[in-house]
Amino acid sequence: MIEVSNISKNYGTTRAVQDLSFRVEKGDVLGFLGPNGAGKSTTMRILTCFLPPDKGTATVAGHDIHKSPIEVRRCIGYLPENNPLYMDMGTIEYLKFIAKMRSIPAGAIKQKVEQTISICGLESIVSKDIGELSKGYRQRLGLAQALIHDPDVLVLDEPTIGLDPHQIIEIRNLIKTIGKEKTVILSSHILPEVSATCDRVLIINEGRIVGSGTPEELAAMSHGGQAILVTVRGSREEVEKGLAGLENITEVKHLGESNGINRFELISDAARDLSEDVFFLVSRNGWSLTELYRKTINLEDVFLDLTTREVS
Amino acid sequence: MKNISIIFWKEFKSFFSSPVAYIFIISFLVVTTWLFFRTFFLMNQSSLRPFFAILPWVFLFLAPAITMRSWAEEKKLGTLEILMTLPVKEWEIIVGKFLAGFVFLVVTMLLTFPLPLTVMIIGSPDMGPIWGGYLGAFLLGGAYLAIGLFASSLTENQIIAFIVAIIICFGMLIVGENFVLFNAPNALVPVLSFLGLGAHFQSIGRGVIDSRDILYYVSVVGFFLYLNQLSLESRKWK
C-alpha cells in the first residue's frame, strides 16, 4: 500500500530524515515511535505531499508522491501534528467544507457527514463552534476530518497527544476499529500507545530506523529472554548460589533483604519459561517462596535501549 | 473551478463570522461619506470626483485589512497543512481567497450607492466618470488585495501582514505620482508613471476606458498572485 524508498530531508543543516525506507501492507497499522524531533512528522509530511523529500521517493496506493501528488492526497486522510482546526467555524460547517474539498458528490455530503459524526461520536456537539469544543472532541473532529472521504490510508500524527487517560483510551479504540479496514500510520513518542494499537512498529531516532517489527519481536530483539523476580525466605548466600546454578541463568542480581527475606532478579536468555525451575529449586531446598514473578520486557526498555545506543 | 468556488465561499463566510467585517464596512462608509460631503457643498459641483480622489488612500488601509488574515491565520493555526494536503492545487486556493476578498470589496463599494444617488438627485452629473470611477475602484482594489494576499503569505502575524501590505501598496501608488517623477532620472519617468497604481485609476476615472489600463491592473493582480504561489511553495525549499 505504501512504499517509501530512501527518502532524505534536511532543514538547512539539520538532518530530519536520512535514507529512510519501509513498506506498509494493506490493512496494517504501523506505529512510528521515536523521541521528539526524530523525523516522524517530517516523514508524514512527505507522505502527504506537504513537503517534498530532498532525495528518494515514495508511492501510496501506486501513486508516486513526485509525479501525482493530487492522487496521493486523494487516497490519504491526514491528521497533522497538533490537530489544527478553524476555531471560528461550526463543527458541521467544517466537515461539510472538507467533504466538498474531498469531491464527495453534493447529494452524498449530508449522509457522509452524519455517518462520520456517528463513527467518531460527535453527535452531542454538532451545533457548536469548534472554538467551544473540549480537547477530546477537537481530537475526534480532527479524526472525523481525516476519515470523511473513506480513505484507504490514514496518516495520524500524534493522535492522542494532550488528552486525558480516559480520552486516550477512547481514541485508541476508535483507531483500532478504523484500523481493521484501513492502512494506518500513526506516530507517537509514548510507548504504550503504539504497543496498544499497532501491528508493526518502526522505531525512529535522528531520522533513521533503529528498529522495526511487531511489538513482541522488538521486545525479543532488545534483550531476548526474560527477567524473573524471586523473593525467598532463606540465607542469602545459599539461595544466590542455588539460583546461579540453574540452567540458562546468565545473571543473578540481589535486590534487597528484610527480615531474612531476600529479593533477587534473574536474567536469562532462554525463550523457555524458567519460573518452574525456580519453584522446584526452592521447594527442594526447603526454602519458602513468597513471590515469583516473570517480567516480560516491554517496549519501553526496547525503546530506551535502541534510542540511547545510538547516542552512546 | 469547483474547488475555487468552495474556497471562495468558505473565505467569504469567514469574513462575517466575526464583527470585524461589519466594523470595517461601517467605518469605511462613514469616513468616505464624511470626507466627500465635507467638500461637496463647498465645490458646488454635482460630481463624485472628490469621492474617487480619496479612494486610493482609503483603500490603502481597507484592502490590507481585508487580506491580512488570509494566510497569516492559516499559518498560525496550522490549518495551512490541512489545506495544502487536500487534493487541490495551490493556485485554486489562492484564486478562491483572492475572489473572496474582491467580492467583499465590491460589496462594500456598492454600499456607497447613496453618494451617486444624492448627486443625481441634487444635480445632473456626467455619468461616464461615475461608472468609470467605480470600475477603476474595483480594479485598483483588486490590485491592492493581490498585494495584501501576498503580504499575508509571508508571515503568520496579521499585523506584520497588514503593515507590509500597506508599505508595498503605498510604494506602488506613489511611484507614479508627480513629486516622484520630478525627482526621478528622465529615462525612468515613463516606466515609473506606467507602474504607478494611481495614474491608471485616474485615467479610468475620467470615464475613458482604455484596455491598457485594465490590462495593467490585471497584470498587477496576476503578478502578485504568482508571487503568492511562490511564497507558499517556499516551504518546500527550506
Coordinates of C-alpha atoms in Angstrom, one line a residue:
Chain A
M1 CA 0.0 0.0 0.0
I2 CA 2.7 2.4 1.0
E3 CA 6.3 2.1 -0.1
V4 CA 9.0 4.5 1.0
S5 CA 12.4 4.3 -0.7
N6 CA 15.5 6.0 0.6
I7 CA 13.9 9.3 1.4
S8 CA 16.1 12.1 3.0
K9 CA 15.2 15.5 4.0
N10 CA 17.3 18.3 5.5
Y11 CA 16.1 21.6 7.1
G12 CA 19.1 23.8 6.4
T13 CA 21.9 21.9 8.1
T14 CA 19.6 19.8 10.4
R15 CA 19.1 16.3 9.0
A16 CA 15.5 15.5 9.7
V17 CA 15.2 12.2 7.8
Q18 CA 18.1 10.2 6.5
D19 CA 17.8 7.4 3.9
L20 CA 14.5 6.1 5.3
S21 CA 12.9 3.1 3.6
F22 CA 9.9 1.0 4.7
R23 CA 6.8 -0.7 3.4
V24 CA 3.3 -0.9 4.8
E25 CA 0.9 -3.6 3.6
K26 CA -2.8 -3.1 3.1
G27 CA -4.7 -3.3 6.3
D28 CA -1.6 -2.8 8.6
V29 CA -1.4 -0.4 11.5
L30 CA 2.1 0.9 11.6
G31 CA 3.4 2.9 14.5
F32 CA 6.2 5.4 14.3
L33 CA 7.9 5.6 17.6
G34 CA 10.7 8.0 18.4
P35 CA 11.7 10.8 20.6
N36 CA 10.6 14.4 19.7
G37 CA 12.5 15.6 16.6
A38 CA 13.3 12.1 15.4
G39 CA 11.7 12.8 12.0
K40 CA 8.3 11.3 12.4
S41 CA 6.3 14.3 11.4
T42 CA 8.7 15.1 8.5
T43 CA 8.1 11.6 7.1
M44 CA 4.4 12.0 7.4
R45 CA 4.5 15.4 5.7
I46 CA 6.5 13.9 2.9
L47 CA 3.9 11.1 2.5
T48 CA 1.0 13.5 2.4
C49 CA 2.9 15.7 -0.2
F50 CA 3.1 18.7 2.1
L51 CA 6.9 18.7 1.7
P52 CA 8.9 17.0 -1.0
P53 CA 11.9 14.9 0.1
D54 CA 15.4 16.1 -0.9
K55 CA 16.2 12.6 -2.1
G56 CA 14.3 9.4 -2.7
T57 CA 10.6 8.8 -3.3
A58 CA 7.5 7.1 -2.0
T59 CA 4.4 5.6 -3.5
V60 CA 1.0 5.5 -1.9
A61 CA -1.5 3.1 -3.4
G62 CA 0.6 3.0 -6.5
H63 CA 0.8 6.8 -6.9
D64 CA 4.2 8.5 -6.8
I65 CA 4.5 11.5 -4.5
H66 CA 6.5 13.5 -7.1
K67 CA 4.5 12.6 -10.2
S68 CA 0.9 12.6 -8.9
P69 CA 0.7 14.4 -5.6
I70 CA -3.0 15.1 -6.0
E71 CA -3.9 11.4 -6.4
V72 CA -1.7 10.6 -3.4
R73 CA -3.6 13.2 -1.3
R74 CA -6.9 11.8 -2.6
C75 CA -6.3 8.4 -1.0
I76 CA -4.9 9.7 2.3
G77 CA -6.7 11.0 5.3
Y78 CA -4.3 13.2 7.3
L79 CA -4.4 14.4 10.9
P80 CA -1.5 16.8 11.2
E81 CA 0.6 17.4 14.3
N82 CA -1.3 19.4 17.0
N83 CA -4.6 18.8 15.1
P84 CA -5.1 22.3 13.5
L85 CA -8.7 23.4 13.2
Y86 CA -10.6 26.6 12.1
M87 CA -11.7 27.8 15.5
D88 CA -14.4 30.2 14.2
M89 CA -16.1 27.5 12.1
G90 CA -19.1 25.4 13.2
T91 CA -18.5 21.6 13.5
I92 CA -20.9 20.6 10.7
E93 CA -19.8 23.5 8.6
Y94 CA -16.2 22.4 8.8
L95 CA -17.0 18.7 8.0
K96 CA -19.1 19.9 5.0
F97 CA -16.2 22.1 3.8
I98 CA -13.8 19.2 4.0
A99 CA -16.3 16.8 2.3
K100 CA -16.7 19.3 -0.6
M101 CA -13.0 19.7 -0.9
R102 CA -12.7 15.9 -1.0
S103 CA -15.0 15.9 -4.0
I104 CA -17.8 14.0 -2.3
P105 CA -20.8 14.5 -4.6
A106 CA -23.2 17.1 -3.3
G107 CA -26.0 14.6 -2.9
A108 CA -23.9 12.3 -0.6
I109 CA -22.5 15.0 1.6
K110 CA -25.2 15.1 4.2
Q111 CA -25.3 11.4 4.7
K112 CA -21.4 11.1 4.7
V113 CA -21.2 13.9 7.3
E114 CA -23.8 12.1 9.5
Q115 CA -22.0 8.8 9.1
T116 CA -18.7 10.3 10.1
I117 CA -20.2 12.0 13.1
S118 CA -21.6 8.8 14.4
I119 CA -18.3 6.9 13.8
C120 CA -16.4 9.5 15.8
G121 CA -19.1 10.0 18.4
L122 CA -19.6 13.7 17.7
E123 CA -23.4 13.7 18.0
S124 CA -23.6 15.9 21.1
I125 CA -21.5 18.8 19.7
V126 CA -22.9 19.2 16.2
S127 CA -24.4 22.6 16.9
K128 CA -21.2 24.0 18.5
D129 CA -18.4 26.1 17.1
I130 CA -15.0 24.4 17.0
G131 CA -13.6 27.0 19.4
E132 CA -16.0 25.9 22.1
L133 CA -15.1 22.2 22.0
S134 CA -13.1 20.4 24.6
K135 CA -9.7 19.0 23.6
G136 CA -11.1 15.4 23.4
Y137 CA -13.8 16.5 21.0
R138 CA -11.4 18.5 18.9
Q139 CA -9.3 15.4 18.5
R140 CA -12.3 13.4 17.4
L141 CA -13.2 16.1 14.9
G142 CA -9.7 16.0 13.6
L143 CA -10.1 12.3 13.1
A144 CA -13.5 12.8 11.5
Q145 CA -12.0 15.3 9.1
A146 CA -9.4 12.7 8.1
L147 CA -12.0 9.9 7.7
I148 CA -14.8 11.7 5.9
H149 CA -13.9 10.6 2.4
D150 CA -13.3 7.0 3.4
P151 CA -9.6 7.0 2.5
D152 CA -7.6 3.8 2.1
V153 CA -4.7 5.2 4.1
L154 CA -4.8 7.2 7.3
V155 CA -1.8 9.2 8.5
L156 CA -2.2 10.3 12.1
D157 CA 0.5 12.5 13.7
E158 CA 0.3 12.0 17.4
P159 CA -3.4 11.4 17.6
T160 CA -3.6 11.2 21.4
I161 CA -1.3 13.9 22.5
G162 CA -2.6 16.1 25.3
L163 CA -5.6 14.0 26.1
D164 CA -6.6 12.7 29.5
P165 CA -6.3 8.9 30.1
H166 CA -10.0 8.3 29.5
Q167 CA -10.0 10.2 26.2
I168 CA -6.8 8.4 25.2
I169 CA -8.5 5.0 25.6
E170 CA -11.5 6.2 23.5
I171 CA -9.3 7.5 20.7
R172 CA -7.2 4.3 20.7
N173 CA -10.4 2.2 20.4
L174 CA -11.5 4.4 17.6
I175 CA -8.2 3.9 15.8
K176 CA -8.3 0.1 16.4
T177 CA -11.8 0.0 14.9
I178 CA -10.8 2.0 11.9
G179 CA -7.5 0.1 11.6
K180 CA -9.4 -3.2 10.8
E181 CA -10.3 -1.9 7.4
K182 CA -7.7 0.7 6.6
T183 CA -4.0 1.1 6.3
V184 CA -2.9 3.3 9.2
I185 CA 0.3 5.1 10.0
L186 CA 0.4 6.8 13.4
S187 CA 3.2 8.4 15.3
S188 CA 3.8 8.7 18.9
H189 CA 6.6 9.3 21.4
I190 CA 4.5 7.5 24.0
L191 CA 5.2 3.8 24.2
P192 CA 2.1 2.1 25.4
E193 CA 0.3 4.0 22.7
V194 CA 1.9 2.0 19.8
S195 CA 2.0 -1.3 21.6
A196 CA -1.7 -0.9 22.2
T197 CA -2.8 0.0 18.7
C198 CA -0.2 -1.1 16.2
D199 CA 0.6 -4.4 14.3
R200 CA 4.0 -3.2 13.5
V201 CA 6.4 -0.6 15.0
L202 CA 9.2 1.4 13.4
I203 CA 11.5 3.0 16.0
I204 CA 13.0 6.1 14.5
N205 CA 15.8 8.1 16.0
E206 CA 17.7 11.0 14.4
G207 CA 16.0 10.4 11.1
R208 CA 16.9 6.7 10.8
I209 CA 15.1 3.5 11.5
V210 CA 16.8 1.8 14.5
G211 CA 14.3 -1.0 15.0
S212 CA 11.3 -2.5 13.3
G213 CA 8.9 -5.4 13.8
T214 CA 5.9 -6.4 15.8
P215 CA 5.9 -5.1 19.4
E216 CA 6.8 -8.7 20.5
E217 CA 9.6 -9.1 18.1
L218 CA 11.1 -5.8 19.1
A219 CA 11.0 -6.9 22.7
A220 CA 12.8 -10.0 21.8
M221 CA 15.3 -8.1 19.7
S222 CA 16.3 -5.9 22.5
H223 CA 17.4 -8.4 25.2
G224 CA 16.0 -11.7 24.2
G225 CA 14.9 -13.9 27.1
Q226 CA 13.3 -12.8 30.2
A227 CA 13.7 -11.5 33.7
I228 CA 12.3 -13.2 36.8
L229 CA 11.7 -11.7 40.2
V230 CA 12.0 -14.1 43.1
T231 CA 11.5 -13.4 46.8
V232 CA 12.7 -16.2 49.1
R233 CA 13.0 -16.7 52.8
G234 CA 16.4 -18.3 53.4
S235 CA 20.0 -17.4 53.7
R236 CA 21.2 -15.0 51.1
E237 CA 24.4 -16.9 50.1
E238 CA 22.8 -20.3 49.8
V239 CA 19.8 -19.0 47.7
E240 CA 22.1 -17.0 45.5
K241 CA 24.3 -20.0 44.8
G242 CA 21.3 -22.2 44.1
L243 CA 19.8 -19.8 41.7
A244 CA 23.0 -19.1 39.9
G245 CA 23.4 -22.9 39.5
L246 CA 20.2 -23.2 37.5
E247 CA 20.4 -23.8 33.8
N248 CA 20.2 -20.9 31.3
I249 CA 20.6 -18.2 34.0
T250 CA 23.0 -15.6 33.0
E251 CA 22.9 -13.2 35.9
V252 CA 21.6 -13.1 39.4
K253 CA 21.1 -9.7 41.0
H254 CA 20.4 -9.3 44.7
L255 CA 17.8 -6.5 45.1
G256 CA 17.5 -6.4 48.9
E257 CA 16.9 -8.1 52.2
S258 CA 14.4 -7.6 55.0
N259 CA 13.8 -9.9 58.0
G260 CA 15.5 -12.8 56.3
I261 CA 13.6 -12.4 53.1
N262 CA 15.8 -11.9 50.0
R263 CA 14.7 -10.4 46.7
F264 CA 16.5 -11.4 43.5
E265 CA 16.3 -10.6 39.9
L266 CA 17.3 -13.4 37.4
I267 CA 18.2 -12.6 33.9
S268 CA 18.1 -15.3 31.3
D269 CA 18.5 -15.6 27.6
A270 CA 16.3 -18.7 27.3
A271 CA 13.0 -18.4 25.5
R272 CA 11.5 -21.2 27.8
D273 CA 9.7 -20.0 30.9
L274 CA 12.1 -20.6 33.8
S275 CA 9.8 -19.9 36.7
E276 CA 9.0 -23.6 37.3
D277 CA 12.7 -24.4 37.6
V278 CA 12.9 -21.7 40.2
F279 CA 10.0 -23.1 42.1
F280 CA 11.4 -26.6 42.2
L281 CA 14.8 -25.4 43.3
V282 CA 13.2 -23.5 46.2
S283 CA 11.0 -26.4 47.2
R284 CA 13.8 -29.0 47.0
N285 CA 15.9 -26.9 49.4
G286 CA 13.1 -26.3 51.8
W287 CA 13.1 -22.5 51.5
S288 CA 9.8 -20.7 51.4
L289 CA 8.8 -18.8 48.3
T290 CA 7.0 -15.6 48.9
E291 CA 6.9 -14.1 45.4
L292 CA 7.7 -15.4 41.9
Y293 CA 7.1 -13.0 39.0
R294 CA 8.1 -13.2 35.4
K295 CA 8.8 -9.8 33.9
T296 CA 8.2 -9.5 30.2
I297 CA 10.4 -6.9 28.7
N298 CA 8.2 -4.1 27.5
L299 CA 8.6 -1.8 24.6
E300 CA 9.8 0.9 26.9
D301 CA 13.0 -1.0 27.6
V302 CA 13.5 -1.6 23.9
F303 CA 12.9 2.0 23.0
L304 CA 15.4 3.3 25.5
D305 CA 17.8 0.7 24.6
L306 CA 17.6 1.4 20.9
T307 CA 17.5 5.2 21.0
T308 CA 20.2 5.6 23.6
R309 CA 22.6 3.1 22.0
E310 CA 22.9 5.4 19.0
V311 CA 23.9 8.3 21.2
S312 CA 26.4 6.4 23.3
Chain B
M1 CA -13.4 25.8 -10.9
K2 CA -15.4 23.9 -8.3
N3 CA -12.6 24.0 -5.8
I4 CA -12.2 27.7 -6.3
S5 CA -15.8 28.2 -5.5
I6 CA -15.7 26.1 -2.4
I7 CA -12.7 28.0 -1.1
F8 CA -14.4 31.3 -2.1
W9 CA -17.5 30.5 0.0
K10 CA -15.5 29.4 3.0
E11 CA -13.4 32.5 2.9
F12 CA -16.3 34.8 2.2
K13 CA -18.3 33.5 5.1
S14 CA -15.3 33.7 7.4
F15 CA -15.3 37.5 6.9
F16 CA -18.7 37.7 8.5
S17 CA -18.0 35.1 11.3
S18 CA -16.6 38.0 13.4
P19 CA -17.9 41.5 13.9
V20 CA -14.7 42.9 12.3
A21 CA -16.2 42.8 8.8
Y22 CA -19.2 44.9 9.8
I23 CA -17.0 47.4 11.7
F24 CA -14.8 47.8 8.6
I25 CA -17.8 48.3 6.3
I26 CA -19.4 50.8 8.6
S27 CA -16.2 52.8 9.3
F28 CA -15.4 52.8 5.6
L29 CA -18.8 54.2 4.7
V30 CA -18.7 56.8 7.5
V31 CA -15.2 58.0 6.7
T32 CA -15.7 58.2 2.9
T33 CA -19.1 59.8 3.1
W34 CA -17.9 62.4 5.6
L35 CA -14.8 63.2 3.6
F36 CA -17.0 63.5 0.5
F37 CA -19.6 65.8 1.9
R38 CA -17.1 68.0 3.6
T39 CA -16.1 69.5 0.3
F40 CA -19.1 68.6 -1.8
F41 CA -21.2 71.6 -1.0
L42 CA -18.3 74.0 -1.0
M43 CA -17.4 73.0 -4.5
N44 CA -21.0 73.2 -5.6
Q45 CA -20.5 70.7 -8.4
S46 CA -22.6 67.6 -8.9
S47 CA -19.7 65.2 -9.4
L48 CA -18.2 62.3 -7.4
R49 CA -14.7 63.4 -8.2
P50 CA -13.7 64.2 -4.6
F51 CA -15.0 60.8 -3.5
F52 CA -12.9 58.9 -6.1
A53 CA -9.9 61.1 -5.4
I54 CA -9.7 59.9 -1.8
L55 CA -10.4 56.2 -2.6
P56 CA -6.7 55.2 -3.3
W57 CA -5.8 56.4 0.1
V58 CA -8.7 54.9 2.0
F59 CA -8.2 51.6 0.1
L60 CA -4.6 51.7 1.2
F61 CA -5.9 50.7 4.7
L62 CA -9.0 48.9 3.8
A63 CA -7.6 46.3 1.4
P64 CA -4.7 45.1 3.6
A65 CA -7.2 44.8 6.5
I66 CA -9.3 42.5 4.4
T67 CA -6.5 40.3 3.4
M68 CA -4.2 40.3 6.4
R69 CA -5.8 37.2 7.9
S70 CA -6.0 35.1 4.7
W71 CA -2.7 33.2 5.0
A72 CA -1.3 34.5 8.3
E73 CA -4.2 32.9 10.2
E74 CA -3.9 29.6 8.4
K75 CA -0.2 29.6 9.2
K76 CA -0.7 30.4 12.8
L77 CA -3.4 27.9 13.4
G78 CA -1.6 25.3 11.3
T79 CA -4.6 24.7 9.1
L80 CA -2.4 25.5 6.1
E81 CA -1.2 21.9 6.5
I82 CA -4.8 20.7 6.2
L83 CA -5.5 22.9 3.2
M84 CA -2.3 22.0 1.4
T85 CA -2.8 18.3 1.8
L86 CA -6.3 18.3 0.4
P87 CA -6.4 17.1 -3.2
V88 CA -6.5 20.7 -4.7
K89 CA -3.9 22.8 -6.5
E90 CA -2.3 25.7 -4.7
W91 CA -3.4 28.2 -7.3
E92 CA -7.0 27.2 -6.8
I93 CA -6.9 28.1 -3.2
I94 CA -5.1 31.4 -3.9
V95 CA -7.6 32.4 -6.5
G96 CA -10.5 31.4 -4.2
K97 CA -9.1 33.6 -1.4
F98 CA -8.5 36.5 -3.7
L99 CA -12.0 36.4 -5.1
A100 CA -13.5 36.3 -1.6
G101 CA -11.6 39.5 -0.7
F102 CA -12.5 41.0 -4.1
V103 CA -16.3 40.3 -3.7
F104 CA -16.1 41.7 -0.2
L105 CA -14.6 44.9 -1.5
V106 CA -17.2 45.1 -4.3
V107 CA -20.0 44.7 -1.8
T108 CA -18.5 47.4 0.3
M109 CA -18.2 49.7 -2.7
L110 CA -21.8 49.0 -3.8
L111 CA -23.0 50.1 -0.3
T112 CA -21.7 53.6 -1.2
F113 CA -24.7 53.9 -3.6
P114 CA -26.3 56.8 -1.6
L115 CA -23.5 59.0 -2.8
P116 CA -24.1 58.8 -6.6
L117 CA -27.9 58.8 -5.8
T118 CA -27.6 62.1 -3.8
V119 CA -25.5 63.7 -6.6
M120 CA -28.1 62.6 -9.2
I121 CA -31.0 63.9 -7.2
I122 CA -29.3 67.3 -6.5
G123 CA -27.9 67.9 -10.0
S124 CA -27.3 66.2 -13.3
P125 CA -23.8 64.7 -13.2
D126 CA -21.9 63.3 -16.1
M127 CA -22.4 59.6 -15.6
G128 CA -19.2 58.5 -17.5
P129 CA -16.8 59.4 -14.7
I130 CA -19.1 57.8 -12.2
W131 CA -19.2 54.4 -13.9
G132 CA -15.5 54.8 -14.7
G133 CA -14.8 55.7 -11.1
Y134 CA -16.5 52.5 -9.8
L135 CA -14.8 50.3 -12.4
G136 CA -11.4 51.9 -11.6
A137 CA -12.1 51.4 -7.8
F138 CA -12.7 47.7 -8.3
L139 CA -9.5 47.3 -10.4
L140 CA -7.4 49.3 -8.0
G141 CA -8.9 47.5 -5.1
G142 CA -8.2 44.2 -6.8
A143 CA -4.5 45.2 -7.2
Y144 CA -4.3 46.2 -3.5
L145 CA -5.9 42.9 -2.5
A146 CA -3.5 40.8 -4.5
I147 CA -0.6 42.7 -2.8
G148 CA -2.2 42.2 0.6
L149 CA -2.7 38.5 0.0
F150 CA 0.9 38.1 -1.0
A151 CA 2.0 40.0 2.1
S152 CA -0.2 37.8 4.3
S153 CA 1.5 34.7 2.9
L154 CA 4.9 35.9 4.1
T155 CA 4.2 35.8 7.8
E156 CA 2.0 34.2 10.5
N157 CA 1.5 37.6 12.1
Q158 CA -1.6 39.5 10.9
I159 CA -0.2 42.9 12.0
I160 CA 3.0 42.4 10.1
A161 CA 1.0 41.3 7.0
F162 CA -1.1 44.4 7.3
I163 CA 1.9 46.8 7.6
V164 CA 3.9 45.0 4.8
A165 CA 0.9 45.3 2.5
I166 CA 0.5 49.0 3.2
I167 CA 4.1 49.6 2.5
I168 CA 4.1 47.8 -0.8
C169 CA 0.8 49.4 -1.9
F170 CA 2.0 52.8 -0.8
G171 CA 5.2 52.3 -2.8
M172 CA 3.3 51.1 -5.9
L173 CA 0.9 54.1 -5.5
I174 CA 3.4 56.9 -5.2
V175 CA 6.0 55.8 -7.9
G176 CA 3.6 57.3 -10.4
E177 CA 2.9 60.5 -8.5
N178 CA 4.3 63.8 -9.8
F179 CA 6.6 64.6 -6.9
V180 CA 8.4 61.2 -7.5
L181 CA 8.5 61.7 -11.3
F182 CA 10.0 65.2 -10.9
N183 CA 12.9 63.8 -9.0
A184 CA 13.4 60.6 -10.9
P185 CA 16.0 60.3 -13.7
N186 CA 14.5 61.2 -17.1
A187 CA 14.9 57.7 -18.5
L188 CA 12.9 56.2 -15.8
V189 CA 9.9 58.6 -15.9
P190 CA 7.8 56.8 -18.5
V191 CA 8.4 53.4 -16.7
L192 CA 7.6 54.8 -13.3
S193 CA 4.5 56.7 -14.4
F194 CA 3.3 53.5 -16.1
L195 CA 3.9 51.4 -13.0
G196 CA 2.2 53.7 -10.6
L197 CA -1.2 52.4 -9.4
G198 CA -2.8 55.8 -9.2
A199 CA -2.4 57.2 -12.7
H200 CA -4.3 54.3 -14.3
F201 CA -7.1 54.8 -11.8
Q202 CA -7.3 58.5 -12.6
S203 CA -7.5 57.8 -16.3
I204 CA -10.3 55.2 -15.9
G205 CA -11.9 57.7 -13.5
R206 CA -12.2 60.3 -16.3
G207 CA -14.7 57.9 -17.9
V208 CA -12.2 56.9 -20.6
I209 CA -11.9 53.2 -20.5
D210 CA -8.6 52.2 -22.1
S211 CA -7.8 48.5 -22.4
R212 CA -4.1 49.3 -21.4
D213 CA -5.3 50.4 -18.0
I214 CA -7.4 47.3 -17.5
L215 CA -4.6 45.1 -18.7
Y216 CA -2.2 46.9 -16.3
Y217 CA -4.4 46.1 -13.2
V218 CA -5.0 42.5 -14.4
S219 CA -1.2 42.1 -14.7
V220 CA -0.5 43.5 -11.3
V221 CA -3.1 41.1 -9.8
G222 CA -1.6 38.2 -11.8
F223 CA 1.9 39.1 -10.8
F224 CA 1.2 39.2 -7.1
L225 CA -0.9 36.1 -7.1
Y226 CA 2.0 34.4 -8.8
L227 CA 4.4 35.7 -6.0
N228 CA 1.9 34.4 -3.6
Q229 CA 2.2 30.9 -5.1
L230 CA 6.0 31.1 -4.9
S231 CA 5.8 32.2 -1.3
L232 CA 3.6 29.2 -0.4
E233 CA 5.9 26.9 -2.3
S234 CA 8.9 28.3 -0.5
R235 CA 8.2 25.9 2.4
K236 CA 9.4 23.1 0.1
W237 CA 12.8 24.6 -0.5
K238 CA 13.7 25.2 3.1

